[in-house]
Amino acid sequence: MELSNSYSKELFQRNLSEKRNFLNKANAQNWLENVFAWLFCTQEECLDFKLFQEKESVLKKELQIILKQVDVDSSTEFSNRFFESLVDIHSDLLHDLKAILDFDPAAKSRAEVLLSYPGFYCIFVYRIANFLWKNQVQILPRVLSEYAHSKTGIDIHPGAEIGKSFFIDHGTGVVIGETAKIGNNVKIYQGVTLGALSVSKDKAEQKRHPTIEDDVIIYANATILGGNTTIGKGAVIGGNVWITESIPAQSLVYHKSEIIVKTKIEYNKIIDFSI
């Protein structure tokens, strides 16, 4: 019993040795889901303006509590400012949604994109988290981004800068690093990485991730690395390429692979393998 008490005391003291945040992640994630439903009226109750306003009031108060948990001063003032900013965030998201409807032949309706596209959901979370990040809110933006990551497989750091009409198709495996800069009308596919050439703590304040200019398309599983790497306006980057140097505007970059097709009769070796 004494050993157990001693062990517990040591654990307790270790935990108190650093500054603590008591963010309730489940409440923050639930708040995020409700903001999405409220912002795009995906729930029937939001069609009544009085109920819409009542929901806004509830969401504001919930945000105030969450902000206090991450040590934001003047949480009431910040919460009001955040909701005023949602008009602009909503406008940006409508551009993102339109880009999907215009470009993806599989997208049949606005409702389909809102309710089923992981790429759009992740962009929604990014634009919320980016606002919080730019306004020096600690921890919460990363928690929201990682929540979206866990749901969609898309990892967008809230510190990245992303322009209007951004489209992520399919999405699984996409990684966009903290200092990446992405222009307007950029489209990327699953498995794309906009990453750093190397990871070391002394480069934390440097631009470590690439710049993607306007109207670029990056196909599946392309890897683009480095803070000095720029993909020029209008370039098309093919699938499975590995890029660590800048690419001029209007370039077409693709990975050339060789595929050999023979008849079984010509190929007389027995293919025998096991997995």
mmCIF file of C-alpha atoms in Angstrom:
data_model
loop_
_atom_site.group_PDB
_atom_site.id
_atom_site.type_symbol
_atom_site.label_atom_id
_atom_site.label_comp_id
_atom_site.label_asym_id
_atom_site.label_seq_id
_atom_site.Cartn_x
_atom_site.Cartn_y
_atom_site.Cartn_z
ATOM 1 C CA MET A 1 0.000 0.000 0.000
ATOM 2 C CA GLU A 2 2.832 2.394 0.853
ATOM 3 C CA LEU A 3 4.563 1.580 -2.497
ATOM 4 C CA SER A 4 1.350 2.328 -4.354
ATOM 5 C CA ASN A 5 0.930 5.618 -2.535
ATOM 6 C CA SER A 6 4.530 6.565 -3.219
ATOM 7 C CA TYR A 7 4.164 5.732 -6.916
ATOM 8 C CA SER A 8 0.936 7.697 -7.218
ATOM 9 C CA LYS A 9 2.507 10.675 -5.494
ATOM 10 C CA GLU A 10 5.436 10.671 -7.937
ATOM 11 C CA LEU A 11 3.094 10.530 -10.930
ATOM 12 C CA PHE A 12 0.968 13.289 -9.464
ATOM 13 C CA GLN A 13 3.975 15.529 -8.868
ATOM 14 C CA ARG A 14 5.364 14.912 -12.354
ATOM 15 C CA ASN A 15 2.070 16.004 -13.881
ATOM 16 C CA LEU A 16 2.041 19.178 -11.820
ATOM 17 C CA SER A 17 5.601 20.106 -12.740
ATOM 18 C CA GLU A 18 4.491 21.654 -16.050
ATOM 19 C CA LYS A 19 1.756 24.090 -16.994
ATOM 20 C CA ARG A 20 -1.504 22.241 -17.520
ATOM 21 C CA ASN A 21 -4.337 22.698 -20.014
ATOM 22 C CA PHE A 22 -7.660 21.092 -19.288
ATOM 23 C CA LEU A 23 -9.187 21.072 -22.739
ATOM 24 C CA ASN A 24 -12.083 18.646 -23.010
ATOM 25 C CA LYS A 25 -11.350 17.153 -26.462
ATOM 26 C CA ALA A 26 -14.722 15.440 -26.766
ATOM 27 C CA ASN A 27 -16.558 18.722 -26.163
ATOM 28 C CA ALA A 28 -14.322 20.562 -28.638
ATOM 29 C CA GLN A 29 -14.957 17.920 -31.313
ATOM 30 C CA ASN A 30 -18.695 17.956 -30.654
ATOM 31 C CA TRP A 31 -18.687 21.759 -30.906
ATOM 32 C CA LEU A 32 -16.916 21.517 -34.271
ATOM 33 C CA GLU A 33 -19.517 19.087 -35.630
ATOM 34 C CA ASN A 34 -22.336 21.377 -34.481
ATOM 35 C CA VAL A 35 -20.697 24.419 -36.078
ATOM 36 C CA PHE A 36 -20.553 22.540 -39.398
ATOM 37 C CA ALA A 37 -24.247 21.580 -39.154
ATOM 38 C CA TRP A 38 -25.210 25.147 -38.174
ATOM 39 C CA LEU A 39 -23.036 26.875 -40.772
ATOM 40 C CA PHE A 40 -24.445 24.846 -43.660
ATOM 41 C CA CYS A 41 -27.925 24.159 -42.250
ATOM 42 C CA THR A 42 -27.506 20.412 -42.581
ATOM 43 C CA GLN A 43 -30.012 19.886 -39.763
ATOM 44 C CA GLU A 44 -33.692 20.702 -40.202
ATOM 45 C CA GLU A 45 -33.824 22.833 -37.051
ATOM 46 C CA CYS A 46 -31.483 25.359 -38.667
ATOM 47 C CA LEU A 47 -34.150 26.219 -41.261
ATOM 48 C CA ASP A 48 -36.052 28.182 -38.601
ATOM 49 C CA PHE A 49 -34.285 31.532 -38.135
ATOM 50 C CA LYS A 50 -35.222 31.785 -34.468
ATOM 51 C CA LEU A 51 -33.811 28.328 -33.800
ATOM 52 C CA PHE A 52 -30.809 29.220 -35.967
ATOM 53 C CA GLN A 53 -30.086 32.196 -33.704
ATOM 54 C CA GLU A 54 -30.644 30.161 -30.562
ATOM 55 C CA LYS A 55 -28.159 27.587 -31.826
ATOM 56 C CA GLU A 56 -25.650 30.341 -32.525
ATOM 57 C CA SER A 57 -25.995 31.552 -28.934
ATOM 58 C CA VAL A 58 -25.369 28.025 -27.617
ATOM 59 C CA LEU A 59 -22.327 27.554 -29.865
ATOM 60 C CA LYS A 60 -20.875 30.890 -28.754
ATOM 61 C CA LYS A 61 -21.153 29.950 -25.092
ATOM 62 C CA GLU A 62 -19.634 26.538 -25.743
ATOM 63 C CA LEU A 63 -16.701 28.178 -27.530
ATOM 64 C CA GLN A 64 -16.175 30.527 -24.589
ATOM 65 C CA ILE A 65 -15.828 27.512 -22.269
ATOM 66 C CA ILE A 66 -13.436 25.776 -24.678
ATOM 67 C CA LEU A 67 -11.315 28.923 -25.043
ATOM 68 C CA LYS A 68 -11.034 29.287 -21.275
ATOM 69 C CA GLN A 69 -9.729 25.719 -21.128
ATOM 70 C CA VAL A 70 -6.826 26.737 -23.408
ATOM 71 C CA ASP A 71 -6.137 29.953 -21.476
ATOM 72 C CA VAL A 72 -7.577 32.486 -23.925
ATOM 73 C CA ASP A 73 -8.107 35.835 -22.239
ATOM 74 C CA SER A 74 -11.370 37.632 -22.986
ATOM 75 C CA SER A 75 -13.000 34.438 -24.241
ATOM 76 C CA THR A 76 -16.390 36.147 -24.660
ATOM 77 C CA GLU A 77 -14.911 38.852 -26.877
ATOM 78 C CA PHE A 78 -12.921 36.284 -28.869
ATOM 79 C CA SER A 79 -15.961 34.050 -29.326
ATOM 80 C CA ASN A 80 -18.011 36.971 -30.681
ATOM 81 C CA ARG A 81 -15.191 37.903 -33.046
ATOM 82 C CA PHE A 82 -14.919 34.317 -34.258
ATOM 83 C CA PHE A 83 -18.614 34.136 -35.129
ATOM 84 C CA GLU A 84 -18.467 37.477 -36.928
ATOM 85 C CA SER A 85 -15.578 36.058 -38.967
ATOM 86 C CA LEU A 86 -17.651 33.045 -39.970
ATOM 87 C CA VAL A 87 -19.265 35.121 -42.720
ATOM 88 C CA ASP A 88 -15.896 35.352 -44.500
ATOM 89 C CA ILE A 89 -14.958 31.747 -43.683
ATOM 90 C CA HIS A 90 -18.317 30.590 -45.040
ATOM 91 C CA SER A 91 -17.709 32.546 -48.274
ATOM 92 C CA ASP A 92 -14.325 30.846 -48.717
ATOM 93 C CA LEU A 93 -15.904 27.458 -48.089
ATOM 94 C CA LEU A 94 -18.591 28.134 -50.699
ATOM 95 C CA HIS A 95 -15.774 28.723 -53.219
ATOM 96 C CA ASP A 96 -14.232 25.387 -52.143
ATOM 97 C CA LEU A 97 -17.580 23.655 -52.511
ATOM 98 C CA LYS A 98 -18.156 25.148 -55.967
ATOM 99 C CA ALA A 99 -14.693 23.978 -57.070
ATOM 100 C CA ILE A 100 -15.684 20.416 -56.196
ATOM 101 C CA LEU A 101 -19.023 20.673 -57.995
ATOM 102 C CA ASP A 102 -17.369 22.226 -61.071
ATOM 103 C CA PHE A 103 -14.426 19.819 -61.294
ATOM 104 C CA ASP A 104 -15.539 16.443 -59.989
ATOM 105 C CA PRO A 105 -17.910 14.627 -62.365
ATOM 106 C CA ALA A 106 -18.926 12.360 -59.483
ATOM 107 C CA ALA A 107 -20.278 15.274 -57.431
ATOM 108 C CA LYS A 108 -23.990 15.478 -58.159
ATOM 109 C CA SER A 109 -25.238 18.019 -55.624
ATOM 110 C CA ARG A 110 -24.279 20.514 -52.903
ATOM 111 C CA ALA A 111 -25.826 18.268 -50.259
ATOM 112 C CA GLU A 112 -23.781 15.288 -51.445
ATOM 113 C CA VAL A 113 -20.543 17.254 -51.067
ATOM 114 C CA LEU A 114 -21.510 18.616 -47.647
ATOM 115 C CA LEU A 115 -22.500 15.279 -46.214
ATOM 116 C CA SER A 116 -20.097 12.848 -47.826
ATOM 117 C CA TYR A 117 -16.882 14.472 -49.135
ATOM 118 C CA PRO A 118 -13.948 14.017 -46.718
ATOM 119 C CA GLY A 119 -11.907 16.559 -48.653
ATOM 120 C CA PHE A 120 -14.490 19.281 -48.129
ATOM 121 C CA TYR A 121 -14.942 18.418 -44.456
ATOM 122 C CA CYS A 122 -11.198 18.637 -43.902
ATOM 123 C CA ILE A 123 -11.014 22.025 -45.650
ATOM 124 C CA PHE A 124 -13.845 23.242 -43.389
ATOM 125 C CA VAL A 125 -11.886 22.176 -40.311
ATOM 126 C CA TYR A 126 -8.703 23.708 -41.722
ATOM 127 C CA ARG A 127 -10.338 27.121 -42.273
ATOM 128 C CA ILE A 128 -11.710 27.113 -38.690
ATOM 129 C CA ALA A 129 -8.407 25.942 -37.218
ATOM 130 C CA ASN A 130 -6.403 28.405 -39.336
ATOM 131 C CA PHE A 131 -8.434 31.328 -37.939
ATOM 132 C CA LEU A 132 -7.698 30.146 -34.391
ATOM 133 C CA TRP A 133 -4.011 29.560 -35.261
ATOM 134 C CA LYS A 134 -3.573 33.036 -36.754
ATOM 135 C CA ASN A 135 -5.132 34.521 -33.624
ATOM 136 C CA GLN A 136 -2.614 32.806 -31.346
ATOM 137 C CA VAL A 137 -4.997 30.263 -29.801
ATOM 138 C CA GLN A 138 -2.900 27.451 -28.372
ATOM 139 C CA ILE A 139 -3.535 23.692 -28.712
ATOM 140 C CA LEU A 140 -7.160 23.904 -29.904
ATOM 141 C CA PRO A 141 -6.305 24.345 -33.635
ATOM 142 C CA ARG A 142 -4.081 21.233 -33.547
ATOM 143 C CA VAL A 143 -6.722 19.242 -31.687
ATOM 144 C CA LEU A 144 -9.343 20.130 -34.300
ATOM 145 C CA SER A 145 -6.961 19.365 -37.193
ATOM 146 C CA GLU A 146 -6.033 15.993 -35.739
ATOM 147 C CA TYR A 147 -9.705 15.205 -35.230
ATOM 148 C CA ALA A 148 -10.281 15.829 -38.950
ATOM 149 C CA HIS A 149 -7.168 13.765 -39.699
ATOM 150 C CA SER A 150 -8.530 10.833 -37.688
ATOM 151 C CA LYS A 151 -11.853 10.997 -39.533
ATOM 152 C CA THR A 152 -10.602 11.521 -43.094
ATOM 153 C CA GLY A 153 -6.943 10.469 -43.324
ATOM 154 C CA ILE A 154 -6.145 14.024 -44.475
ATOM 155 C CA ASP A 155 -3.522 15.848 -42.420
ATOM 156 C CA ILE A 156 -3.529 19.646 -42.873
ATOM 157 C CA HIS A 157 -1.547 21.691 -40.386
ATOM 158 C CA PRO A 158 -3.571 24.747 -39.285
ATOM 159 C CA GLY A 159 -0.561 27.002 -39.912
ATOM 160 C CA ALA A 160 -0.522 26.293 -43.666
ATOM 161 C CA GLU A 161 -1.708 29.088 -45.985
ATOM 162 C CA ILE A 162 -4.343 27.934 -48.479
ATOM 163 C CA GLY A 163 -6.062 30.130 -51.072
ATOM 164 C CA LYS A 164 -9.582 30.058 -52.440
ATOM 165 C CA SER A 165 -11.306 27.249 -54.366
ATOM 166 C CA PHE A 166 -9.125 24.495 -52.951
ATOM 167 C CA PHE A 167 -10.095 20.970 -53.951
ATOM 168 C CA ILE A 168 -8.883 17.709 -52.399
ATOM 169 C CA ASP A 169 -10.205 14.680 -54.287
ATOM 170 C CA HIS A 170 -10.579 11.417 -52.353
ATOM 171 C CA GLY A 171 -8.076 12.711 -49.834
ATOM 172 C CA THR A 172 -6.755 9.733 -47.926
ATOM 173 C CA GLY A 173 -3.066 10.123 -47.180
ATOM 174 C CA VAL A 174 -2.794 13.836 -48.050
ATOM 175 C CA VAL A 175 -0.255 15.679 -45.873
ATOM 176 C CA ILE A 176 0.160 19.478 -45.921
ATOM 177 C CA GLY A 177 2.852 20.834 -43.626
ATOM 178 C CA GLU A 178 2.847 23.858 -41.351
ATOM 179 C CA THR A 179 4.632 26.338 -43.629
ATOM 180 C CA ALA A 180 3.176 25.218 -46.959
ATOM 181 C CA LYS A 181 1.656 27.961 -49.123
ATOM 182 C CA ILE A 182 -1.055 27.074 -51.612
ATOM 183 C CA GLY A 183 -2.542 29.532 -54.098
ATOM 184 C CA ASN A 184 -6.011 29.753 -55.607
ATOM 185 C CA ASN A 185 -7.745 27.048 -57.671
ATOM 186 C CA VAL A 186 -5.339 24.286 -56.656
ATOM 187 C CA LYS A 187 -6.442 20.658 -56.918
ATOM 188 C CA ILE A 188 -4.724 17.740 -55.235
ATOM 189 C CA TYR A 189 -5.430 14.041 -55.086
ATOM 190 C CA GLN A 190 -5.010 11.312 -52.515
ATOM 191 C CA GLY A 191 -1.594 10.561 -51.112
ATOM 192 C CA VAL A 192 -0.025 13.933 -51.980
ATOM 193 C CA THR A 193 2.628 15.139 -49.535
ATOM 194 C CA LEU A 194 3.705 18.771 -49.246
ATOM 195 C CA GLY A 195 6.470 18.165 -46.751
ATOM 196 C CA ALA A 196 9.854 19.211 -45.386
ATOM 197 C CA LEU A 197 13.173 17.931 -46.739
ATOM 198 C CA SER A 198 14.387 17.196 -43.240
ATOM 199 C CA VAL A 199 12.964 17.495 -39.792
ATOM 200 C CA SER A 200 15.005 19.165 -37.084
ATOM 201 C CA LYS A 201 13.958 21.418 -34.225
ATOM 202 C CA ASP A 202 16.348 24.225 -35.166
ATOM 203 C CA LYS A 203 14.367 24.794 -38.392
ATOM 204 C CA ALA A 204 11.079 25.321 -36.583
ATOM 205 C CA GLU A 205 10.929 29.030 -37.492
ATOM 206 C CA GLN A 206 11.988 28.550 -41.129
ATOM 207 C CA LYS A 207 9.796 27.903 -44.154
ATOM 208 C CA ARG A 208 10.170 24.158 -44.495
ATOM 209 C CA HIS A 209 7.351 23.216 -46.866
ATOM 210 C CA PRO A 210 6.761 24.011 -50.553
ATOM 211 C CA THR A 211 4.852 26.804 -52.263
ATOM 212 C CA ILE A 212 2.160 25.825 -54.750
ATOM 213 C CA GLU A 213 1.083 28.680 -57.028
ATOM 214 C CA ASP A 214 -2.359 29.259 -58.554
ATOM 215 C CA ASP A 215 -4.105 26.760 -60.850
ATOM 216 C CA VAL A 216 -1.776 23.820 -60.113
ATOM 217 C CA ILE A 217 -2.994 20.214 -60.246
ATOM 218 C CA ILE A 218 -1.086 17.561 -58.275
ATOM 219 C CA TYR A 219 -2.044 13.961 -58.939
ATOM 220 C CA ALA A 220 -2.033 10.993 -56.571
ATOM 221 C CA ASN A 221 0.945 10.111 -54.389
ATOM 222 C CA ALA A 222 3.158 12.954 -55.600
ATOM 223 C CA THR A 223 5.700 14.050 -52.987
ATOM 224 C CA ILE A 224 6.898 17.665 -53.046
ATOM 225 C CA LEU A 225 9.443 18.661 -50.418
ATOM 226 C CA GLY A 226 11.345 21.705 -49.202
ATOM 227 C CA GLY A 227 10.713 25.303 -48.216
ATOM 228 C CA ASN A 228 12.526 26.641 -51.293
ATOM 229 C CA THR A 229 10.541 24.464 -53.700
ATOM 230 C CA THR A 230 7.908 26.299 -55.746
ATOM 231 C CA ILE A 231 5.491 24.714 -58.180
ATOM 232 C CA GLY A 232 4.803 27.425 -60.762
ATOM 233 C CA LYS A 233 1.383 28.677 -61.786
ATOM 234 C CA GLY A 234 -0.632 26.306 -63.915
ATOM 235 C CA ALA A 235 1.780 23.366 -63.632
ATOM 236 C CA VAL A 236 0.467 19.803 -63.685
ATOM 237 C CA ILE A 237 2.314 17.322 -61.459
ATOM 238 C CA GLY A 238 1.714 13.696 -62.350
ATOM 239 C CA GLY A 239 1.241 10.843 -59.939
ATOM 240 C CA ASN A 240 4.069 9.199 -57.986
ATOM 241 C CA VAL A 241 6.691 11.879 -58.692
ATOM 242 C CA TRP A 242 9.311 13.004 -56.151
ATOM 243 C CA ILE A 243 10.134 16.716 -56.377
ATOM 244 C CA THR A 244 12.706 18.647 -54.328
ATOM 245 C CA GLU A 245 13.383 21.513 -56.773
ATOM 246 C CA SER A 246 11.206 24.272 -58.181
ATOM 247 C CA ILE A 247 9.115 23.632 -61.284
ATOM 248 C CA PRO A 248 8.465 26.451 -63.807
ATOM 249 C CA ALA A 249 4.963 27.691 -64.503
ATOM 250 C CA GLN A 250 2.849 25.758 -67.020
ATOM 251 C CA SER A 251 5.094 22.669 -66.774
ATOM 252 C CA LEU A 252 3.915 19.090 -67.114
ATOM 253 C CA VAL A 253 5.813 16.744 -64.814
ATOM 254 C CA TYR A 254 5.220 13.022 -64.846
ATOM 255 C CA HIS A 255 6.803 9.782 -63.751
ATOM 256 C CA LYS A 256 7.685 7.494 -66.663
ATOM 257 C CA SER A 257 7.347 3.850 -65.864
ATOM 258 C CA GLU A 258 7.604 0.842 -68.124
ATOM 259 C CA ILE A 259 4.820 -1.663 -68.273
ATOM 260 C CA ILE A 260 5.481 -4.890 -70.192
ATOM 261 C CA VAL A 261 2.597 -6.948 -71.521
ATOM 262 C CA LYS A 262 3.171 -10.455 -72.881
ATOM 263 C CA THR A 263 0.960 -13.414 -73.566
ATOM 264 C CA LYS A 264 1.130 -16.317 -71.141
ATOM 265 C CA ILE A 265 2.325 -18.569 -73.940
ATOM 266 C CA GLU A 266 5.393 -16.419 -74.616
ATOM 267 C CA TYR A 267 6.227 -16.313 -70.918
ATOM 268 C CA ASN A 268 7.205 -19.887 -70.110
ATOM 269 C CA LYS A 269 8.349 -19.389 -66.529
ATOM 270 C CA ILE A 270 5.921 -20.412 -63.854
ATOM 271 C CA ILE A 271 4.978 -17.522 -61.604
ATOM 272 C CA ASP A 272 4.921 -18.985 -58.143
ATOM 273 C CA PHE A 273 4.747 -16.747 -55.150
ATOM 274 C CA SER A 274 3.063 -16.549 -51.842
ATOM 275 C CA ILE A 275 1.999 -13.676 -49.602
#
